[in-house]
Each structure stands twice: as structure tokens, then as C-alpha cells.
mmCIF file of C-alpha atoms in Angstrom:
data_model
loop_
_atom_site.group_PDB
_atom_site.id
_atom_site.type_symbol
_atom_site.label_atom_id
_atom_site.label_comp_id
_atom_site.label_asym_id
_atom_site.label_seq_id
_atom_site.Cartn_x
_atom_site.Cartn_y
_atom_site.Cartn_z
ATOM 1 C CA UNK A 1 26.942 11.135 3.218
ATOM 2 C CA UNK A 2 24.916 8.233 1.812
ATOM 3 C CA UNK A 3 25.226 5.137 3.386
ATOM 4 C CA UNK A 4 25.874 3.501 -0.152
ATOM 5 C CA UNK A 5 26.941 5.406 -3.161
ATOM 6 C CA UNK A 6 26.967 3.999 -6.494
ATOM 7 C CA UNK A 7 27.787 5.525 -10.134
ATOM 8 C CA UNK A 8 24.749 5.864 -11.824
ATOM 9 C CA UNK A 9 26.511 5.185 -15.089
ATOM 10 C CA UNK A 10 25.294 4.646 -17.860
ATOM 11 C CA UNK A 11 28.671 2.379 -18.691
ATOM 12 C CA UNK A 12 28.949 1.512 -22.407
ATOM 13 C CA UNK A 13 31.026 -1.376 -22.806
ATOM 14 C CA UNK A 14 31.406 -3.865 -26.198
ATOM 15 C CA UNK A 15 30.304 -7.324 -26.178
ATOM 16 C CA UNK A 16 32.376 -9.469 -24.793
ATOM 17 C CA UNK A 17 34.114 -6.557 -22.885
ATOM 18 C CA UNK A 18 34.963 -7.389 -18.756
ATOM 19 C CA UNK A 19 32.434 -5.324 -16.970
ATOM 20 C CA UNK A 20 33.111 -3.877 -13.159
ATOM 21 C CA UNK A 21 30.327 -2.634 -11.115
ATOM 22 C CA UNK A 22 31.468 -0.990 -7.817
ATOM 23 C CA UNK A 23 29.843 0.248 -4.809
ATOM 24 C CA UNK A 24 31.164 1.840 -1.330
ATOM 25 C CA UNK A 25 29.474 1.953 1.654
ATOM 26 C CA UNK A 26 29.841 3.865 4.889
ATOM 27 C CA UNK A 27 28.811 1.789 7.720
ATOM 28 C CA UNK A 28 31.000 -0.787 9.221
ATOM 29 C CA UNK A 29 28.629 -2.988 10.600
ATOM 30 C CA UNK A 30 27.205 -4.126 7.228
ATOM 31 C CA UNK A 31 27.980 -7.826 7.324
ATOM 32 C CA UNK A 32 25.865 -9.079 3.564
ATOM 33 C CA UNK A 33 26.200 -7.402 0.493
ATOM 34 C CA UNK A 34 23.614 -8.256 -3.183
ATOM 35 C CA UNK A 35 23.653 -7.306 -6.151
ATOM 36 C CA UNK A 36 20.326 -7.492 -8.034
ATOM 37 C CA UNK A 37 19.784 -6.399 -11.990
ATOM 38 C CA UNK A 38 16.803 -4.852 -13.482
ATOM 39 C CA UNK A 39 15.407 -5.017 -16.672
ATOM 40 C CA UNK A 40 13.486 -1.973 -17.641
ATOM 41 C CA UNK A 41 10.237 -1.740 -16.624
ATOM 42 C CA UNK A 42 10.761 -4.919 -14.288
ATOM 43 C CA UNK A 43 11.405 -5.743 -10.732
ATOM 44 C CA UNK A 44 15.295 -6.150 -9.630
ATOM 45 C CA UNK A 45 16.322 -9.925 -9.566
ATOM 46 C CA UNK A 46 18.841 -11.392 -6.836
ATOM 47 C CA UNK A 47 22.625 -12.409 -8.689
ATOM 48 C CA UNK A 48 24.712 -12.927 -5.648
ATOM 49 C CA UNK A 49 24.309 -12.719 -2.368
ATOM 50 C CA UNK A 50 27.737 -12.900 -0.377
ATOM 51 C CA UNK A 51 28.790 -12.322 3.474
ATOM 52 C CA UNK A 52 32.733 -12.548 4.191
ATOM 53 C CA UNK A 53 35.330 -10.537 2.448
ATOM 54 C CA UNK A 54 36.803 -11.978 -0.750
ATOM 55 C CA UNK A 55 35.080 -13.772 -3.948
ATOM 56 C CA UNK A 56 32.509 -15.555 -4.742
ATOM 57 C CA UNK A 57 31.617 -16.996 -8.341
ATOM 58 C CA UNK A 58 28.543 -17.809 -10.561
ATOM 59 C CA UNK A 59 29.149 -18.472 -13.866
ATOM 60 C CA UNK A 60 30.120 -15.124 -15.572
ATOM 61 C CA UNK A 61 29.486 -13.272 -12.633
ATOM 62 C CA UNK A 62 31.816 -12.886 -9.620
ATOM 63 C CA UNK A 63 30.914 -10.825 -6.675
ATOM 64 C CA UNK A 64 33.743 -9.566 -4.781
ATOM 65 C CA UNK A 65 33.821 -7.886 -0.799
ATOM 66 C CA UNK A 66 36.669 -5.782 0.660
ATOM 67 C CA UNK A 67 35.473 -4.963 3.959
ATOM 68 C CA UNK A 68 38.942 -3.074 5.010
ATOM 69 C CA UNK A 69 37.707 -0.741 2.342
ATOM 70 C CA UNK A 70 34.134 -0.898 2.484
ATOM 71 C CA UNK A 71 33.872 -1.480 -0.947
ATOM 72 C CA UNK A 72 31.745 -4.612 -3.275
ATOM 73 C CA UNK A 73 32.683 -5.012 -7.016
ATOM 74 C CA UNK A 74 30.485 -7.123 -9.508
ATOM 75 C CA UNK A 75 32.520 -8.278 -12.462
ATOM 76 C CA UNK A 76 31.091 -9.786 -15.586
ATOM 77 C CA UNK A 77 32.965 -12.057 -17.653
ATOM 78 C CA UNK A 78 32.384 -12.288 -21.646
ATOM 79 C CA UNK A 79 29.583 -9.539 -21.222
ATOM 80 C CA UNK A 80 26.788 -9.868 -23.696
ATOM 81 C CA UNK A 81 23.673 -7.464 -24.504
ATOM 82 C CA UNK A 82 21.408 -9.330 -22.548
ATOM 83 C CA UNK A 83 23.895 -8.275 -19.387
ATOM 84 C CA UNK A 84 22.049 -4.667 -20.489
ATOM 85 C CA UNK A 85 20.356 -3.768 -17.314
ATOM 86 C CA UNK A 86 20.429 -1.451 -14.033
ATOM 87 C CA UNK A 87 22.532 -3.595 -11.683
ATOM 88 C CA UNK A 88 21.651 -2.536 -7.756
ATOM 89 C CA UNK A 89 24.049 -3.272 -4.663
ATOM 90 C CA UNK A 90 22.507 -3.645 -1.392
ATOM 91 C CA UNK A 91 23.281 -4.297 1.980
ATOM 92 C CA UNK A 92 22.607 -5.532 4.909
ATOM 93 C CA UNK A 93 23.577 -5.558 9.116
ATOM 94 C CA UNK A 94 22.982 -8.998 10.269
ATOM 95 C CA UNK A 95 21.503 -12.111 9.072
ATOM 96 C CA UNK A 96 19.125 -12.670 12.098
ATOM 97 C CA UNK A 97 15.900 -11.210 13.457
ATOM 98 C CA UNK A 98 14.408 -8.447 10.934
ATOM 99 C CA UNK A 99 17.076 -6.303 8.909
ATOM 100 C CA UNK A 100 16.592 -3.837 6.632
ATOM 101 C CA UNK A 101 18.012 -3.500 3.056
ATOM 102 C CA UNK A 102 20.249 -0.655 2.213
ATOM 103 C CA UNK A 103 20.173 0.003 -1.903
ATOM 104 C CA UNK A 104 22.556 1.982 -4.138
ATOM 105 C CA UNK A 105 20.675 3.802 -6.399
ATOM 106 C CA UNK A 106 22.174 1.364 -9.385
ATOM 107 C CA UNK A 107 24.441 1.318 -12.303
ATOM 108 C CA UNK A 108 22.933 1.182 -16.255
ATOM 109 C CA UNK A 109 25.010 -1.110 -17.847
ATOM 110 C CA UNK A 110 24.403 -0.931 -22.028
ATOM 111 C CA UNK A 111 26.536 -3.551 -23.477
ATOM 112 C CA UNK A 112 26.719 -3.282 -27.884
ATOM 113 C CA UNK A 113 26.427 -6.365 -29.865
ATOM 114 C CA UNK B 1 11.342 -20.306 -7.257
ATOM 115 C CA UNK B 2 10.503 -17.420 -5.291
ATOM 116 C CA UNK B 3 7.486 -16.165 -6.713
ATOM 117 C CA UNK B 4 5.907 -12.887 -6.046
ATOM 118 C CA UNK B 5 3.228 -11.709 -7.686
ATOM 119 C CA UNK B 6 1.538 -8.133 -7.859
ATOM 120 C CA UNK B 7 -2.076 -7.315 -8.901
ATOM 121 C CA UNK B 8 -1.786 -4.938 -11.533
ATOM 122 C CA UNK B 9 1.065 -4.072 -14.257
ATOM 123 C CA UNK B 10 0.422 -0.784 -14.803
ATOM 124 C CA UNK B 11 -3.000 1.677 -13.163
ATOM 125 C CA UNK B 12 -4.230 4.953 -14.106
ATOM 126 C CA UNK B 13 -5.987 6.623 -11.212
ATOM 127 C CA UNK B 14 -7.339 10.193 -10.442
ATOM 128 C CA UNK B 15 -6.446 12.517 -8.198
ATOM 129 C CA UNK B 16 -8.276 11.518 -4.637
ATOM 130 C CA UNK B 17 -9.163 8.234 -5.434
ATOM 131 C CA UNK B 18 -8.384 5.065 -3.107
ATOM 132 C CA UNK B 19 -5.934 2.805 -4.835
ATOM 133 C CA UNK B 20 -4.641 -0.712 -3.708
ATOM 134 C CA UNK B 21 -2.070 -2.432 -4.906
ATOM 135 C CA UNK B 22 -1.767 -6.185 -3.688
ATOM 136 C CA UNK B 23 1.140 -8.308 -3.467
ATOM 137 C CA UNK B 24 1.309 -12.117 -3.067
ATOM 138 C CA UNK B 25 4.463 -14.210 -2.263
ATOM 139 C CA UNK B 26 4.175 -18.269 -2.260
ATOM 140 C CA UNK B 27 7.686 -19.134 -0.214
ATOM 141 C CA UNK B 28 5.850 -19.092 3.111
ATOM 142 C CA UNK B 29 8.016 -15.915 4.178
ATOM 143 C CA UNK B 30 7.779 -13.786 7.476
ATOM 144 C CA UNK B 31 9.055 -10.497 6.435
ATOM 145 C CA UNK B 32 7.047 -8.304 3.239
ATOM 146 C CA UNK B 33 7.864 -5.144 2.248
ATOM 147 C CA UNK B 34 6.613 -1.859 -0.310
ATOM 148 C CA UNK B 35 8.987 0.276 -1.904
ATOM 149 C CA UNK B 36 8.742 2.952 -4.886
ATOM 150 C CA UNK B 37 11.175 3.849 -6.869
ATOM 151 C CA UNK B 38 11.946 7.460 -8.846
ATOM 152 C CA UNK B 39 14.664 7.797 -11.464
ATOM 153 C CA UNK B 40 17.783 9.365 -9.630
ATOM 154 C CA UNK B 41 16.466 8.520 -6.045
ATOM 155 C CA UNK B 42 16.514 4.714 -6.516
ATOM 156 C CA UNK B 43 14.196 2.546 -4.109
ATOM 157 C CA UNK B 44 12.619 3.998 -1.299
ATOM 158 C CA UNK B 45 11.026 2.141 1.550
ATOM 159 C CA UNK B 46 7.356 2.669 2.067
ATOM 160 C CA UNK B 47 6.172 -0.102 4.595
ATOM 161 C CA UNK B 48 7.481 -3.733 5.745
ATOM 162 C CA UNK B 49 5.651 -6.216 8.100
ATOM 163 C CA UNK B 50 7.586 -8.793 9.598
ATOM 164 C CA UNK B 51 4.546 -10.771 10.601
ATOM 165 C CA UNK B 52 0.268 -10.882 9.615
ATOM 166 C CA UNK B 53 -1.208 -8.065 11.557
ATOM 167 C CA UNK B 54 2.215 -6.865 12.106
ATOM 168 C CA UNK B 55 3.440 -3.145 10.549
ATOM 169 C CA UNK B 56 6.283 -0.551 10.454
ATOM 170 C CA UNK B 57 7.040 2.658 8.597
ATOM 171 C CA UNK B 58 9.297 2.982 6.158
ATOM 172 C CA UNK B 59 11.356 6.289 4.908
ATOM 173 C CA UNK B 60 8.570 7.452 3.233
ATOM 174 C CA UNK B 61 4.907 6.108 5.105
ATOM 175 C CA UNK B 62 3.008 9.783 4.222
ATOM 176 C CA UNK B 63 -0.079 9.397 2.670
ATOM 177 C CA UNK B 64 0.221 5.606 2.497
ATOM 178 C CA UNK B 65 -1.516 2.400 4.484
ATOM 179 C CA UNK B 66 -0.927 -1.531 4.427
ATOM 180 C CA UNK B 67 -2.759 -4.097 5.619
ATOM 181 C CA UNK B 68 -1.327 -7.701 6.159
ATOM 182 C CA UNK B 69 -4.467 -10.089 7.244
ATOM 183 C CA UNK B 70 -2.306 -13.229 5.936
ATOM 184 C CA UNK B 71 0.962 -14.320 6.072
ATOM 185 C CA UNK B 72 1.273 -14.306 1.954
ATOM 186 C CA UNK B 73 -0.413 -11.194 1.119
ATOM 187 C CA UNK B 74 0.660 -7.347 1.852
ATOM 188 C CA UNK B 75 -1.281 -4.792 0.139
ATOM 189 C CA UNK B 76 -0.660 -1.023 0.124
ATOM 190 C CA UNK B 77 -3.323 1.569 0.233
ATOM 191 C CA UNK B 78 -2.727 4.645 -1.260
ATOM 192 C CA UNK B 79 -5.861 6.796 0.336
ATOM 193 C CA UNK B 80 -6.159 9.557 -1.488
ATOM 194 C CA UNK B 81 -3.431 9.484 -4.524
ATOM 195 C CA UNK B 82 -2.152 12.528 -5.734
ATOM 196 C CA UNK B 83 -0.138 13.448 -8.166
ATOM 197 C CA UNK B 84 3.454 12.907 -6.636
ATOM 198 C CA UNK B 85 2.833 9.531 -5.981
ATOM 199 C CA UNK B 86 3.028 8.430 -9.661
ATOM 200 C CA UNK B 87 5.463 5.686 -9.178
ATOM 201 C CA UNK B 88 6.974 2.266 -9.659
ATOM 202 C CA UNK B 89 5.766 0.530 -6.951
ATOM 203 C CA UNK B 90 7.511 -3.100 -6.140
ATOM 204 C CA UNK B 91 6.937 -5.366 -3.540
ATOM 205 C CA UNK B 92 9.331 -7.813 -1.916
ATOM 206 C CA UNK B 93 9.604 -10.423 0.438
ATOM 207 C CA UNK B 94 12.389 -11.727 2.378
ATOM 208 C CA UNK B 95 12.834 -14.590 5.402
ATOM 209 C CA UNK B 96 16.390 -13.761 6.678
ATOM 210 C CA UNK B 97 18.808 -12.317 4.479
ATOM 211 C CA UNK B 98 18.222 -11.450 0.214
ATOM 212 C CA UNK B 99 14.732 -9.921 -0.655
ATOM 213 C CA UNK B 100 12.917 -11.077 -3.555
ATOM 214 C CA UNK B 101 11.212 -8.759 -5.386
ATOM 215 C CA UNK B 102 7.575 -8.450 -7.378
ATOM 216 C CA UNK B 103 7.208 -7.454 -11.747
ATOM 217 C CA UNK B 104 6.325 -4.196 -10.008
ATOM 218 C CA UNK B 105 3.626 -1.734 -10.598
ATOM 219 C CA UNK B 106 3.375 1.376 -12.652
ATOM 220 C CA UNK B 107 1.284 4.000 -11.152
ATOM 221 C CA UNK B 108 0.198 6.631 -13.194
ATOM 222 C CA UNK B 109 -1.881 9.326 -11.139
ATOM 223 C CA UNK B 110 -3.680 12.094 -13.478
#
């Protein structure tokens, strides 16, 4: 079993369309959760980076942690086509000393004017 | 701004030649890192270095080196590039917590 599974997608949605991006994860212990998007043919950029269980809100994005399920949403409000992108989760142990990051492989999001 | 910057764009190298790829971060962080990344296997972790002089595997070291002399620049070495290691090949850097990540390099190996 991977430690963190995503659907590779590709998820078609309409502008202006609510988008959710999930992940689920395996391992307990993983205390900080991302979400990064990538353009094509570019490096992923950070969204959101959260640690405790609930919500947490950036404009039209809202990151969202159920640890009693192991499982991180990303929800996009009023999606547009420049939301089109590969949208990774990753996550983490701890937040000291050195930790490694844990990726889902990442979602293609394609979002229609 | 985090800014990280890598050497090239895109390379096009032969089979058995030396390649570097350099990476440069300005944020004054401790921990760098080299990853590819393959459609369907998402990103892969080559090498990280938590300090200069300082070095660890990855999942996937084989056939790979880095060298960290200073604190803002990790480069990887690919010694003899072959043909399976025609990649996208991003850098990152990270103090505690989110890693920020290079433009990335394509690596075409012929």
C-alpha cells in the first residue's frame, strides 16, 4: 500500500464549477499536510500548508484535514481555467529536525471556460 | 519570495556523458533536495543535504552524485547518463516544514 494515494484524474469540471481534490494517507504519524499545483512543464508551487485537523482558508482555496480518517481535501471555490493544473498533496511527520516529504502522485485538474 | 533557481531549462546529452545540473536557492535554507519526476510515478527522491558538505540518499541515488560546497547551491551529477534517466529533474529547498521547489529541468538523454 502507498503511503499516499491520490486519483490521478484528469477531472473535467466547468468554470465556475466547486472543485474537490482528495488524498488518503496511511501513516498515522503524519502531522503537516500541502498541497502544491503545477503548471505543465513547471515546478509545483506551495497553496497551503496546514497542521491540525479541520480548515483552513485562502481566498478560493480551502484546505481541509481529517486526521480520524486520514484523509486531506482541497476545494476550489468559483474555479476558473487558470485553476488548470496537476495539484500534488504531500506530507509530512514532524515539523522539527530534518523530515522528509511524502507526495501523491497528483490530480490534473482541466477546468473549461 | 522563495526563489530557486536551476541552471538549465531544458539539456540534450549523449549517452555516457557527465551532466550537472545546478540549483541555487536565496532564503538562506539548511535543507536542499533533487527529485525527478516520470508521468504515472510522480516525484521521486534522488538526494537531499541538510547541511554544506552534508549528503543522504534518496529512493532512487543509482547512477547519481551531489555535491553541496555552499550552503545555497546543490548540484547533481549525473556520471554517466543513460538513457533511462531522461527526466524532469526539480530541485527544492526547505528550512522546517513546506519545500519550495525550482522551474525544473528537462533532461533529454539520446
Amino acid at each position: 500500500q502507498k503511503e499516499v494515494e491520490q486519483d490521478p484524474g484528469p477531472l473535467s469540471v466547468p468554470e465556475g464549477a466547486i472543485v474537490s481534490l482528495n488524498c488518503t494517507y496511511s501513516n498515522s504519524a503524519f502531522q503537516y499536510f500541502m498541497w502544491y499545483r503545477q503548471y505543465s512543464r513547471k515546478g509545483p508551487e506551495l497553496l497551503m500548508y496546514t497542521y491540525s485537523s479541520g480548515n483552513k482558508e485562502d481566498g478560493r482555496f480551502t484546505a481541509q484535514v481529517d486526521k480520524s480518517s486520514k484523509y486531506i481535501s482541497l476545494f476550489i471555490r468559483d474555479s476558473q481555467p487558470s485553476d488548470s493544473a496537476t495539484y500534488l498533496c504531500a506530507i509530512r511527520w514532524g515539523s522539527t529536525g530534518f523530515q522528509k516529504l511524502v507526495f501523491g502522485t497528483g490530480t490534473r485538474l482541466l477546468v473549461s471556460p | 519570495d522563495v526563489k530557486v533557481t536551476q541552471s538549465s531549462r531544458y539539456l540534450v546529452k549523449r549517452t555516457g556523458e557527465k551532466v550537472f545540473l545546478e540549483c541555487v536557492q536565496d532564503m538562506d535554507h539548511e535543507n536542499m533536495f533533487w527529485y525527478r519526476q516520470d508521468p504515472g510515478l510522480g516525484l521521486r527522491l534522488i538526494y537531499f543535504s541538510y547541511d554544506v558538505k552534508m549528503k543522504e540518499k534518496g529512493d532512487i541515488p543509482e547512477g547519481y552524485s551531489v555535491s553541496r560546497e555552499k550552503k545555497e547551491r546543490f548540484s547533481l551529477i549525473l556520471e554517466s547518463a543513460s538513457t533511462n534517466q531522461t527526466s524532469m529533474y526539480l530541485c527544492a529547498s526547505s528550512n522546517q516544514g513546506a519545500q519550495y521547489f525550482g522551474p525544473g529541468t528537462r533532461l533529454l538523454v539520446l
